[in-house]
């Protein structure tokens, strides 16, 4: 009897322990557990300590509410200009409604992946090859908008999509590299020609400025010479005028006229003597009487000056 009572007590203890473990549920932070009661959705357990009825309730689904990165497998897309392009991307999403994530789709991760691939092919098909490299942000935004609208029924929020790699065929890569090389060589030639052009402009500008400076210098020098010559002529004219005034004043004095005649006679005789010495010919004046008269007048002036 004691053995039977002890066995019953042991069984009851085991049942109680199992009941307690089945009743108490501890949900971790950033997790959500979906509870079904008799096969039907009953509740979503939040993080912390929760209670359920054993053998009636069961934890059907466990969801992580953190942001989850999903690697989208690479696929080949065809661009608008019929070029094959292998695209590899990554998708970031978050479960926002655990109930819909449990019952909205049989596999929301697979559904999101497939939808991302089909949307990517559609977006790439509307672009040319060159635009796909330039419009990454546009591609990412379009894919997020398209997936997020459908993923709302699955209790999932698509946060962003990032293209990891765009790989065109090898032939296209070689052609692009050749194009880039040609473009760089073109820019180098343009830069060199611009440099030579600027050099020629600088040389021409320097020569023009030098010519202007030289002409300005020559102009100033000519002005200075002209002013110097004018000043010299003016000085000579003033000196000549002063000499003439003094001569005229001397002539008006007593004996001045006789002095002038004597001076003229002396210069005449000296000039005639020099003219006669220029060659072997003898030069005789046409009117000897004028000469003798002039000499006589000069001698008379000299005698009168001596007596006085």
PDB file of C-alpha atoms in Angstrom:
ATOM      1  CA  UNK A   1       0.000   0.000   0.000  1.00  0.00           C
ATOM      2  CA  UNK A   2       2.861   2.321   0.848  1.00  0.00           C
ATOM      3  CA  UNK A   3       4.564   1.457  -2.420  1.00  0.00           C
ATOM      4  CA  UNK A   4       1.458   2.303  -4.386  1.00  0.00           C
ATOM      5  CA  UNK A   5       1.036   5.614  -2.583  1.00  0.00           C
ATOM      6  CA  UNK A   6       4.665   6.538  -3.203  1.00  0.00           C
ATOM      7  CA  UNK A   7       4.357   5.656  -6.841  1.00  0.00           C
ATOM      8  CA  UNK A   8       1.276   7.804  -7.205  1.00  0.00           C
ATOM      9  CA  UNK A   9       2.993  10.671  -5.438  1.00  0.00           C
ATOM     10  CA  UNK A  10       6.007  10.367  -7.734  1.00  0.00           C
ATOM     11  CA  UNK A  11       3.838  10.288 -10.806  1.00  0.00           C
ATOM     12  CA  UNK A  12       1.911  13.313  -9.563  1.00  0.00           C
ATOM     13  CA  UNK A  13       5.171  15.172  -8.919  1.00  0.00           C
ATOM     14  CA  UNK A  14       6.430  14.401 -12.389  1.00  0.00           C
ATOM     15  CA  UNK A  15       3.135  15.524 -13.867  1.00  0.00           C
ATOM     16  CA  UNK A  16       3.270  18.725 -11.839  1.00  0.00           C
ATOM     17  CA  UNK A  17       6.792  19.498 -13.017  1.00  0.00           C
ATOM     18  CA  UNK A  18       5.854  18.843 -16.626  1.00  0.00           C
ATOM     19  CA  UNK A  19       2.717  20.950 -16.189  1.00  0.00           C
ATOM     20  CA  UNK A  20       4.742  23.824 -14.826  1.00  0.00           C
ATOM     21  CA  UNK A  21       7.304  23.639 -17.660  1.00  0.00           C
ATOM     22  CA  UNK A  22       4.473  23.466 -20.174  1.00  0.00           C
ATOM     23  CA  UNK A  23       2.663  26.375 -18.582  1.00  0.00           C
ATOM     24  CA  UNK A  24       5.473  28.870 -18.075  1.00  0.00           C
ATOM     25  CA  UNK A  25       7.084  30.345 -21.186  1.00  0.00           C
ATOM     26  CA  UNK A  26       9.935  32.858 -21.206  1.00  0.00           C
ATOM     27  CA  UNK A  27      10.166  34.790 -24.496  1.00  0.00           C
ATOM     28  CA  UNK A  28      13.557  36.487 -25.220  1.00  0.00           C
ATOM     29  CA  UNK A  29      13.849  40.152 -26.118  1.00  0.00           C
ATOM     30  CA  UNK A  30      13.157  41.036 -29.778  1.00  0.00           C
ATOM     31  CA  UNK A  31      11.291  37.756 -30.250  1.00  0.00           C
ATOM     32  CA  UNK A  32       7.625  36.916 -30.656  1.00  0.00           C
ATOM     33  CA  UNK A  33       5.984  33.501 -30.254  1.00  0.00           C
ATOM     34  CA  UNK A  34       2.690  32.614 -31.869  1.00  0.00           C
ATOM     35  CA  UNK A  35       0.380  30.423 -29.744  1.00  0.00           C
ATOM     36  CA  UNK A  36      -2.252  28.109 -31.236  1.00  0.00           C
ATOM     37  CA  UNK A  37      -5.062  26.722 -29.134  1.00  0.00           C
ATOM     38  CA  UNK A  38      -6.509  23.504 -30.470  1.00  0.00           C
ATOM     39  CA  UNK A  39      -5.000  24.229 -33.896  1.00  0.00           C
ATOM     40  CA  UNK A  40      -6.268  27.815 -34.111  1.00  0.00           C
ATOM     41  CA  UNK A  41      -4.388  31.070 -33.649  1.00  0.00           C
ATOM     42  CA  UNK A  42      -4.828  32.204 -30.066  1.00  0.00           C
ATOM     43  CA  UNK A  43      -2.227  34.858 -29.153  1.00  0.00           C
ATOM     44  CA  UNK A  44       1.232  36.288 -29.689  1.00  0.00           C
ATOM     45  CA  UNK A  45       3.489  36.102 -26.672  1.00  0.00           C
ATOM     46  CA  UNK A  46       5.580  39.271 -26.096  1.00  0.00           C
ATOM     47  CA  UNK A  47       9.095  39.199 -24.601  1.00  0.00           C
ATOM     48  CA  UNK A  48       9.147  38.150 -20.948  1.00  0.00           C
ATOM     49  CA  UNK A  49       7.241  35.622 -18.792  1.00  0.00           C
ATOM     50  CA  UNK A  50       3.959  34.246 -20.184  1.00  0.00           C
ATOM     51  CA  UNK A  51       1.457  31.467 -19.320  1.00  0.00           C
ATOM     52  CA  UNK A  52      -0.144  28.893 -21.600  1.00  0.00           C
ATOM     53  CA  UNK A  53      -2.398  25.882 -21.027  1.00  0.00           C
ATOM     54  CA  UNK A  54      -0.457  22.663 -21.447  1.00  0.00           C
ATOM     55  CA  UNK A  55      -1.704  20.106 -23.961  1.00  0.00           C
ATOM     56  CA  UNK A  56      -4.242  22.676 -25.220  1.00  0.00           C
ATOM     57  CA  UNK A  57      -1.950  25.504 -26.316  1.00  0.00           C
ATOM     58  CA  UNK A  58       1.227  25.086 -28.281  1.00  0.00           C
ATOM     59  CA  UNK A  59       3.958  27.364 -29.598  1.00  0.00           C
ATOM     60  CA  UNK A  60       3.403  27.125 -33.350  1.00  0.00           C
ATOM     61  CA  UNK A  61       5.842  29.771 -34.629  1.00  0.00           C
ATOM     62  CA  UNK A  62       8.795  31.680 -33.246  1.00  0.00           C
ATOM     63  CA  UNK A  63       9.802  34.905 -34.977  1.00  0.00           C
ATOM     64  CA  UNK A  64      12.814  37.170 -34.601  1.00  0.00           C
ATOM     65  CA  UNK A  65      11.853  40.859 -34.652  1.00  0.00           C
ATOM     66  CA  UNK A  66      15.361  42.101 -35.390  1.00  0.00           C
ATOM     67  CA  UNK A  67      16.477  43.455 -38.763  1.00  0.00           C
ATOM     68  CA  UNK A  68      17.465  40.470 -40.872  1.00  0.00           C
ATOM     69  CA  UNK A  69      19.848  40.585 -43.881  1.00  0.00           C
ATOM     70  CA  UNK A  70      18.805  38.275 -46.689  1.00  0.00           C
ATOM     71  CA  UNK A  71      21.293  37.428 -49.413  1.00  0.00           C
ATOM     72  CA  UNK A  72      19.514  37.388 -52.761  1.00  0.00           C
ATOM     73  CA  UNK A  73      21.162  34.802 -55.062  1.00  0.00           C
ATOM     74  CA  UNK A  74      22.891  36.227 -58.169  1.00  0.00           C
ATOM     75  CA  UNK A  75      20.902  36.128 -61.363  1.00  0.00           C
ATOM     76  CA  UNK A  76      21.368  37.101 -65.003  1.00  0.00           C
ATOM     77  CA  UNK A  77      19.320  40.094 -66.179  1.00  0.00           C
ATOM     78  CA  UNK A  78      18.973  41.421 -69.721  1.00  0.00           C
ATOM     79  CA  UNK A  79      19.212  45.170 -70.186  1.00  0.00           C
ATOM     80  CA  UNK A  80      17.256  47.288 -72.626  1.00  0.00           C
ATOM     81  CA  UNK A  81      20.089  47.120 -75.157  1.00  0.00           C
ATOM     82  CA  UNK A  82      20.085  43.288 -74.982  1.00  0.00           C
ATOM     83  CA  UNK A  83      23.165  42.891 -72.810  1.00  0.00           C
ATOM     84  CA  UNK A  84      23.390  40.168 -70.182  1.00  0.00           C
ATOM     85  CA  UNK A  85      24.224  41.421 -66.719  1.00  0.00           C
ATOM     86  CA  UNK A  86      24.743  39.316 -63.603  1.00  0.00           C
ATOM     87  CA  UNK A  87      23.362  41.074 -60.528  1.00  0.00           C
ATOM     88  CA  UNK A  88      23.984  40.160 -56.909  1.00  0.00           C
ATOM     89  CA  UNK A  89      22.201  41.933 -54.055  1.00  0.00           C
ATOM     90  CA  UNK A  90      21.254  41.841 -50.409  1.00  0.00           C
ATOM     91  CA  UNK A  91      17.866  42.603 -48.850  1.00  0.00           C
ATOM     92  CA  UNK A  92      17.159  43.881 -45.335  1.00  0.00           C
ATOM     93  CA  UNK A  93      13.751  43.194 -43.782  1.00  0.00           C
ATOM     94  CA  UNK A  94      12.039  42.979 -40.407  1.00  0.00           C
ATOM     95  CA  UNK A  95       9.020  41.037 -39.106  1.00  0.00           C
ATOM     96  CA  UNK A  96       6.430  43.566 -37.932  1.00  0.00           C
ATOM     97  CA  UNK A  97       3.346  41.344 -37.584  1.00  0.00           C
ATOM     98  CA  UNK A  98       4.102  37.846 -36.225  1.00  0.00           C
ATOM     99  CA  UNK A  99       0.563  36.593 -36.893  1.00  0.00           C
ATOM    100  CA  UNK A 100       0.673  37.534 -40.598  1.00  0.00           C
ATOM    101  CA  UNK A 101       4.236  36.265 -40.886  1.00  0.00           C
ATOM    102  CA  UNK A 102       2.947  32.903 -39.623  1.00  0.00           C
ATOM    103  CA  UNK A 103      -0.191  32.595 -41.724  1.00  0.00           C
ATOM    104  CA  UNK A 104       0.203  35.104 -44.579  1.00  0.00           C
ATOM    105  CA  UNK A 105       2.695  32.967 -46.493  1.00  0.00           C
ATOM    106  CA  UNK A 106       3.972  29.445 -46.201  1.00  0.00           C
ATOM    107  CA  UNK A 107       7.551  30.793 -46.452  1.00  0.00           C
ATOM    108  CA  UNK A 108       7.838  34.568 -46.420  1.00  0.00           C
ATOM    109  CA  UNK A 109      11.640  34.473 -46.799  1.00  0.00           C
ATOM    110  CA  UNK A 110      11.384  32.520 -50.034  1.00  0.00           C
ATOM    111  CA  UNK A 111       8.542  34.775 -51.188  1.00  0.00           C
ATOM    112  CA  UNK A 112      10.598  37.920 -50.548  1.00  0.00           C
ATOM    113  CA  UNK A 113      13.603  36.441 -52.356  1.00  0.00           C
ATOM    114  CA  UNK A 114      11.610  35.507 -55.442  1.00  0.00           C
ATOM    115  CA  UNK A 115       9.843  38.849 -55.527  1.00  0.00           C
ATOM    116  CA  UNK A 116      13.174  40.702 -55.265  1.00  0.00           C
ATOM    117  CA  UNK A 117      14.599  38.737 -58.193  1.00  0.00           C
ATOM    118  CA  UNK A 118      11.601  39.271 -60.456  1.00  0.00           C
ATOM    119  CA  UNK A 119      11.410  42.969 -59.629  1.00  0.00           C
ATOM    120  CA  UNK A 120      15.135  43.342 -60.253  1.00  0.00           C
ATOM    121  CA  UNK A 121      14.844  41.739 -63.678  1.00  0.00           C
ATOM    122  CA  UNK A 122      11.960  44.075 -64.534  1.00  0.00           C
ATOM    123  CA  UNK A 123      13.843  47.203 -63.460  1.00  0.00           C
ATOM    124  CA  UNK A 124      17.086  46.213 -65.207  1.00  0.00           C
ATOM    125  CA  UNK A 125      15.164  45.400 -68.396  1.00  0.00           C
ATOM    126  CA  UNK A 126      14.031  49.011 -68.662  1.00  0.00           C
ATOM    127  CA  UNK A 127      17.573  50.423 -68.543  1.00  0.00           C
ATOM    128  CA  UNK A 128      20.538  50.459 -70.842  1.00  0.00           C
ATOM    129  CA  UNK A 129      23.820  48.973 -69.685  1.00  0.00           C
ATOM    130  CA  UNK A 130      25.520  52.279 -68.925  1.00  0.00           C
ATOM    131  CA  UNK A 131      22.557  53.490 -66.886  1.00  0.00           C
ATOM    132  CA  UNK A 132      22.599  50.438 -64.628  1.00  0.00           C
ATOM    133  CA  UNK A 133      25.951  51.517 -63.203  1.00  0.00           C
ATOM    134  CA  UNK A 134      24.804  55.100 -62.735  1.00  0.00           C
ATOM    135  CA  UNK A 135      21.300  54.452 -61.346  1.00  0.00           C
ATOM    136  CA  UNK A 136      21.999  52.071 -58.462  1.00  0.00           C
ATOM    137  CA  UNK A 137      20.085  54.217 -56.010  1.00  0.00           C
ATOM    138  CA  UNK A 138      17.085  54.290 -58.323  1.00  0.00           C
ATOM    139  CA  UNK A 139      17.194  50.496 -58.704  1.00  0.00           C
ATOM    140  CA  UNK A 140      17.399  49.975 -54.939  1.00  0.00           C
ATOM    141  CA  UNK A 141      14.519  52.357 -54.236  1.00  0.00           C
ATOM    142  CA  UNK A 142      12.290  50.814 -56.909  1.00  0.00           C
ATOM    143  CA  UNK A 143      12.848  47.275 -55.630  1.00  0.00           C
ATOM    144  CA  UNK A 144      12.144  48.268 -52.016  1.00  0.00           C
ATOM    145  CA  UNK A 145       8.898  50.017 -53.003  1.00  0.00           C
ATOM    146  CA  UNK A 146       7.696  47.064 -55.085  1.00  0.00           C
ATOM    147  CA  UNK A 147       8.526  44.408 -52.474  1.00  0.00           C
ATOM    148  CA  UNK A 148       7.303  46.382 -49.473  1.00  0.00           C
ATOM    149  CA  UNK A 149       3.813  46.728 -50.945  1.00  0.00           C
ATOM    150  CA  UNK A 150       3.410  42.961 -51.284  1.00  0.00           C
ATOM    151  CA  UNK A 151       5.344  42.061 -48.143  1.00  0.00           C
ATOM    152  CA  UNK A 152       2.867  43.994 -45.978  1.00  0.00           C
ATOM    153  CA  UNK A 153       0.434  41.062 -46.353  1.00  0.00           C
ATOM    154  CA  UNK A 154       3.117  38.734 -45.000  1.00  0.00           C
ATOM    155  CA  UNK A 155       3.731  40.792 -41.862  1.00  0.00           C
ATOM    156  CA  UNK A 156       7.170  41.840 -43.112  1.00  0.00           C
ATOM    157  CA  UNK A 157       8.635  45.323 -43.602  1.00  0.00           C
ATOM    158  CA  UNK A 158      11.317  45.627 -46.303  1.00  0.00           C
ATOM    159  CA  UNK A 159      13.798  48.251 -45.142  1.00  0.00           C
ATOM    160  CA  UNK A 160      16.285  48.504 -48.009  1.00  0.00           C
ATOM    161  CA  UNK A 161      17.901  46.688 -50.896  1.00  0.00           C
ATOM    162  CA  UNK A 162      21.539  47.041 -51.901  1.00  0.00           C
ATOM    163  CA  UNK A 163      23.198  45.843 -55.090  1.00  0.00           C
ATOM    164  CA  UNK A 164      26.462  44.171 -54.181  1.00  0.00           C
ATOM    165  CA  UNK A 165      27.821  43.557 -57.639  1.00  0.00           C
ATOM    166  CA  UNK A 166      27.044  44.172 -61.305  1.00  0.00           C
ATOM    167  CA  UNK A 167      29.035  41.897 -63.589  1.00  0.00           C
ATOM    168  CA  UNK A 168      28.698  42.234 -67.374  1.00  0.00           C
ATOM    169  CA  UNK A 169      30.163  39.634 -69.770  1.00  0.00           C
ATOM    170  CA  UNK A 170      33.922  39.590 -70.355  1.00  0.00           C
ATOM    171  CA  UNK A 171      33.550  40.983 -73.868  1.00  0.00           C
ATOM    172  CA  UNK A 172      31.600  43.952 -72.531  1.00  0.00           C
ATOM    173  CA  UNK A 173      34.185  44.456 -69.798  1.00  0.00           C
ATOM    174  CA  UNK A 174      36.992  44.566 -72.373  1.00  0.00           C
ATOM    175  CA  UNK A 175      35.016  47.013 -74.512  1.00  0.00           C
ATOM    176  CA  UNK A 176      34.295  49.220 -71.487  1.00  0.00           C
ATOM    177  CA  UNK A 177      37.938  49.183 -70.479  1.00  0.00           C
ATOM    178  CA  UNK A 178      38.966  50.125 -74.017  1.00  0.00           C
ATOM    179  CA  UNK A 179      36.404  52.933 -73.999  1.00  0.00           C
ATOM    180  CA  UNK A 180      37.675  54.200 -70.657  1.00  0.00           C
ATOM    181  CA  UNK A 181      41.260  54.085 -71.915  1.00  0.00           C
ATOM    182  CA  UNK A 182      40.318  55.983 -75.066  1.00  0.00           C
ATOM    183  CA  UNK A 183      38.427  58.558 -73.029  1.00  0.00           C
ATOM    184  CA  UNK A 184      41.387  59.091 -70.727  1.00  0.00           C
ATOM    185  CA  UNK A 185      43.757  59.437 -73.687  1.00  0.00           C
ATOM    186  CA  UNK A 186      41.347  61.923 -75.235  1.00  0.00           C
ATOM    187  CA  UNK A 187      41.264  63.973 -72.048  1.00  0.00           C
ATOM    188  CA  UNK A 188      45.068  63.853 -71.870  1.00  0.00           C
ATOM    189  CA  UNK A 189      45.381  65.104 -75.474  1.00  0.00           C
ATOM    190  CA  UNK A 190      42.835  67.843 -74.840  1.00  0.00           C
ATOM    191  CA  UNK A 191      44.680  68.894 -71.707  1.00  0.00           C
ATOM    192  CA  UNK A 192      47.997  68.944 -73.597  1.00  0.00           C
ATOM    193  CA  UNK A 193      46.507  70.985 -76.456  1.00  0.00           C
ATOM    194  CA  UNK A 194      44.949  73.391 -73.983  1.00  0.00           C
ATOM    195  CA  UNK A 195      48.344  73.748 -72.335  1.00  0.00           C
ATOM    196  CA  UNK A 196      50.038  74.493 -75.670  1.00  0.00           C
ATOM    197  CA  UNK A 197      47.262  76.927 -76.549  1.00  0.00           C
ATOM    198  CA  UNK A 198      47.669  78.741 -73.267  1.00  0.00           C
ATOM    199  CA  UNK A 199      51.441  78.782 -73.764  1.00  0.00           C
ATOM    200  CA  UNK A 200      51.072  80.381 -77.201  1.00  0.00           C
ATOM    201  CA  UNK A 201      48.620  82.901 -75.777  1.00  0.00           C
ATOM    202  CA  UNK A 202      51.019  83.765 -72.990  1.00  0.00           C
ATOM    203  CA  UNK A 203      53.945  84.139 -75.430  1.00  0.00           C
ATOM    204  CA  UNK A 204      51.892  86.332 -77.786  1.00  0.00           C
ATOM    205  CA  UNK A 205      50.672  88.429 -74.872  1.00  0.00           C
ATOM    206  CA  UNK A 206      54.220  88.848 -73.606  1.00  0.00           C
ATOM    207  CA  UNK A 207      55.509  89.837 -77.051  1.00  0.00           C
ATOM    208  CA  UNK A 208      52.654  92.292 -77.513  1.00  0.00           C
ATOM    209  CA  UNK A 209      53.276  93.879 -74.131  1.00  0.00           C
ATOM    210  CA  UNK A 210      57.014  93.992 -74.859  1.00  0.00           C
ATOM    211  CA  UNK A 211      56.372  95.663 -78.233  1.00  0.00           C
ATOM    212  CA  UNK A 212      54.055  98.195 -76.625  1.00  0.00           C
ATOM    213  CA  UNK A 213      56.620  98.922 -73.935  1.00  0.00           C
ATOM    214  CA  UNK A 214      59.379  99.250 -76.570  1.00  0.00           C
ATOM    215  CA  UNK A 215      57.292 101.564 -78.749  1.00  0.00           C
ATOM    216  CA  UNK A 216      56.377 103.641 -75.702  1.00  0.00           C
ATOM    217  CA  UNK A 217      60.066 103.880 -74.859  1.00  0.00           C
ATOM    218  CA  UNK A 218      60.985 104.877 -78.411  1.00  0.00           C
ATOM    219  CA  UNK A 219      58.163 107.405 -78.444  1.00  0.00           C
ATOM    220  CA  UNK A 220      59.355 108.955 -75.202  1.00  0.00           C
ATOM    221  CA  UNK A 221      62.952 108.959 -76.460  1.00  0.00           C
ATOM    222  CA  UNK A 222      61.862 110.733 -79.668  1.00  0.00           C
ATOM    223  CA  UNK A 223      59.919 113.253 -77.621  1.00  0.00           C
ATOM    224  CA  UNK A 224      62.943 113.833 -75.432  1.00  0.00           C
ATOM    225  CA  UNK A 225      65.250 114.249 -78.458  1.00  0.00           C
ATOM    226  CA  UNK A 226      62.797 116.619 -80.098  1.00  0.00           C
ATOM    227  CA  UNK A 227      62.485 118.642 -76.926  1.00  0.00           C
ATOM    228  CA  UNK A 228      66.307 118.710 -76.624  1.00  0.00           C
ATOM    229  CA  UNK A 229      66.723 119.839 -80.231  1.00  0.00           C
ATOM    230  CA  UNK A 230      64.016 122.441 -79.831  1.00  0.00           C
ATOM    231  CA  UNK A 231      65.686 123.700 -76.671  1.00  0.00           C
ATOM    232  CA  UNK A 232      69.078 123.796 -78.486  1.00  0.00           C
ATOM    233  CA  UNK A 233      67.642 125.661 -81.468  1.00  0.00           C
ATOM    234  CA  UNK A 234      65.902 128.070 -79.140  1.00  0.00           C
ATOM    235  CA  UNK A 235      69.162 128.659 -77.248  1.00  0.00           C
ATOM    236  CA  UNK A 236      71.079 129.213 -80.499  1.00  0.00           C
ATOM    237  CA  UNK A 237      68.371 131.555 -81.771  1.00  0.00           C
ATOM    238  CA  UNK A 238      68.396 133.476 -78.515  1.00  0.00           C
ATOM    239  CA  UNK A 239      72.209 133.703 -78.623  1.00  0.00           C
ATOM    240  CA  UNK A 240      72.120 134.834 -82.268  1.00  0.00           C
ATOM    241  CA  UNK A 241      69.456 137.382 -81.485  1.00  0.00           C
ATOM    242  CA  UNK A 242      71.478 138.653 -78.547  1.00  0.00           C
ATOM    243  CA  UNK A 243      74.607 138.885 -80.754  1.00  0.00           C
ATOM    244  CA  UNK A 244      72.674 140.763 -83.421  1.00  0.00           C
ATOM    245  CA  UNK A 245      71.271 143.156 -80.818  1.00  0.00           C
ATOM    246  CA  UNK A 246      74.758 143.804 -79.467  1.00  0.00           C
ATOM    247  CA  UNK A 247      76.155 144.257 -82.993  1.00  0.00           C
ATOM    248  CA  UNK A 248      73.364 146.653 -83.853  1.00  0.00           C
ATOM    249  CA  UNK A 249      74.018 148.577 -80.643  1.00  0.00           C
ATOM    250  CA  UNK A 250      77.744 148.690 -81.433  1.00  0.00           C
ATOM    251  CA  UNK A 251      77.050 149.992 -84.954  1.00  0.00           C
ATOM    252  CA  UNK A 252      74.937 152.836 -83.586  1.00  0.00           C
ATOM    253  CA  UNK A 253      77.872 153.993 -81.447  1.00  0.00           C
ATOM    254  CA  UNK A 254      80.467 156.448 -82.911  1.00  0.00           C
ATOM    255  CA  UNK A 255      82.889 154.627 -85.243  1.00  0.00           C
ATOM    256  CA  UNK A 256      80.718 151.537 -85.319  1.00  0.00           C
ATOM    257  CA  UNK A 257      80.025 151.673 -89.032  1.00  0.00           C
ATOM    258  CA  UNK A 258      83.716 151.979 -89.819  1.00  0.00           C
ATOM    259  CA  UNK A 259      84.471 148.968 -87.620  1.00  0.00           C
ATOM    260  CA  UNK A 260      81.947 146.927 -89.506  1.00  0.00           C
ATOM    261  CA  UNK A 261      83.403 147.874 -92.849  1.00  0.00           C
ATOM    262  CA  UNK A 262      86.884 146.943 -91.592  1.00  0.00           C
ATOM    263  CA  UNK A 263      85.654 143.573 -90.374  1.00  0.00           C
ATOM    264  CA  UNK A 264      83.904 142.828 -93.653  1.00  0.00           C
ATOM    265  CA  UNK A 265      87.009 143.778 -95.619  1.00  0.00           C
ATOM    266  CA  UNK A 266      89.186 141.516 -93.511  1.00  0.00           C
ATOM    267  CA  UNK A 267      86.811 138.564 -93.926  1.00  0.00           C
ATOM    268  CA  UNK A 268      86.559 139.200 -97.660  1.00  0.00           C
ATOM    269  CA  UNK A 269      90.325 139.224 -98.101  1.00  0.00           C
ATOM    270  CA  UNK A 270      90.733 136.111 -95.940  1.00  0.00           C
ATOM    271  CA  UNK A 271      88.070 134.241 -97.853  1.00  0.00           C
ATOM    272  CA  UNK A 272      89.594 135.243-101.179  1.00  0.00           C
ATOM    273  CA  UNK A 273      93.011 134.095-100.016  1.00  0.00           C
ATOM    274  CA  UNK A 274      91.672 130.696 -98.970  1.00  0.00           C
ATOM    275  CA  UNK A 275      89.797 130.303-102.246  1.00  0.00           C
ATOM    276  CA  UNK A 276      92.930 130.988-104.264  1.00  0.00           C
ATOM    277  CA  UNK A 277      94.851 128.189-102.448  1.00  0.00           C
ATOM    278  CA  UNK A 278      92.419 125.408-103.285  1.00  0.00           C
ATOM    279  CA  UNK A 279      94.081 124.425-106.595  1.00  0.00           C
ATOM    280  CA  UNK A 280      96.810 125.482-109.032  1.00  0.00           C
ATOM    281  CA  UNK A 281      94.510 127.878-110.902  1.00  0.00           C
ATOM    282  CA  UNK A 282      94.581 131.573-110.084  1.00  0.00           C
ATOM    283  CA  UNK A 283      91.182 132.994-109.307  1.00  0.00           C
ATOM    284  CA  UNK A 284      90.792 136.653-110.126  1.00  0.00           C
ATOM    285  CA  UNK A 285      87.715 138.590-109.088  1.00  0.00           C
ATOM    286  CA  UNK A 286      85.605 139.995-111.887  1.00  0.00           C
ATOM    287  CA  UNK A 287      85.724 143.574-110.538  1.00  0.00           C
ATOM    288  CA  UNK A 288      89.182 144.385-109.177  1.00  0.00           C
ATOM    289  CA  UNK A 289      88.118 147.983-108.606  1.00  0.00           C
ATOM    290  CA  UNK A 290      85.656 146.924-105.949  1.00  0.00           C
ATOM    291  CA  UNK A 291      88.382 145.042-104.149  1.00  0.00           C
ATOM    292  CA  UNK A 292      90.827 147.882-104.224  1.00  0.00           C
ATOM    293  CA  UNK A 293      88.157 150.262-103.116  1.00  0.00           C
ATOM    294  CA  UNK A 294      87.216 147.979-100.281  1.00  0.00           C
ATOM    295  CA  UNK A 295      90.850 147.638 -99.211  1.00  0.00           C
ATOM    296  CA  UNK A 296      91.376 151.339 -99.417  1.00  0.00           C
ATOM    297  CA  UNK A 297      88.359 151.951 -97.281  1.00  0.00           C
ATOM    298  CA  UNK A 298      89.602 149.423 -94.753  1.00  0.00           C
ATOM    299  CA  UNK A 299      93.068 151.069 -94.654  1.00  0.00           C
ATOM    300  CA  UNK A 300      91.460 154.430 -94.223  1.00  0.00           C
ATOM    301  CA  UNK A 301      89.480 153.147 -91.304  1.00  0.00           C
ATOM    302  CA  UNK A 302      92.583 151.682 -89.736  1.00  0.00           C
ATOM    303  CA  UNK A 303      94.489 154.942 -90.155  1.00  0.00           C
ATOM    304  CA  UNK A 304      91.663 156.949 -88.678  1.00  0.00           C
ATOM    305  CA  UNK A 305      91.479 154.581 -85.706  1.00  0.00           C
ATOM    306  CA  UNK A 306      95.275 154.890 -85.221  1.00  0.00           C
ATOM    307  CA  UNK A 307      95.227 158.708 -85.256  1.00  0.00           C
ATOM    308  CA  UNK A 308      92.452 158.852 -82.854  1.00  0.00           C
TER     309      UNK A 308
END
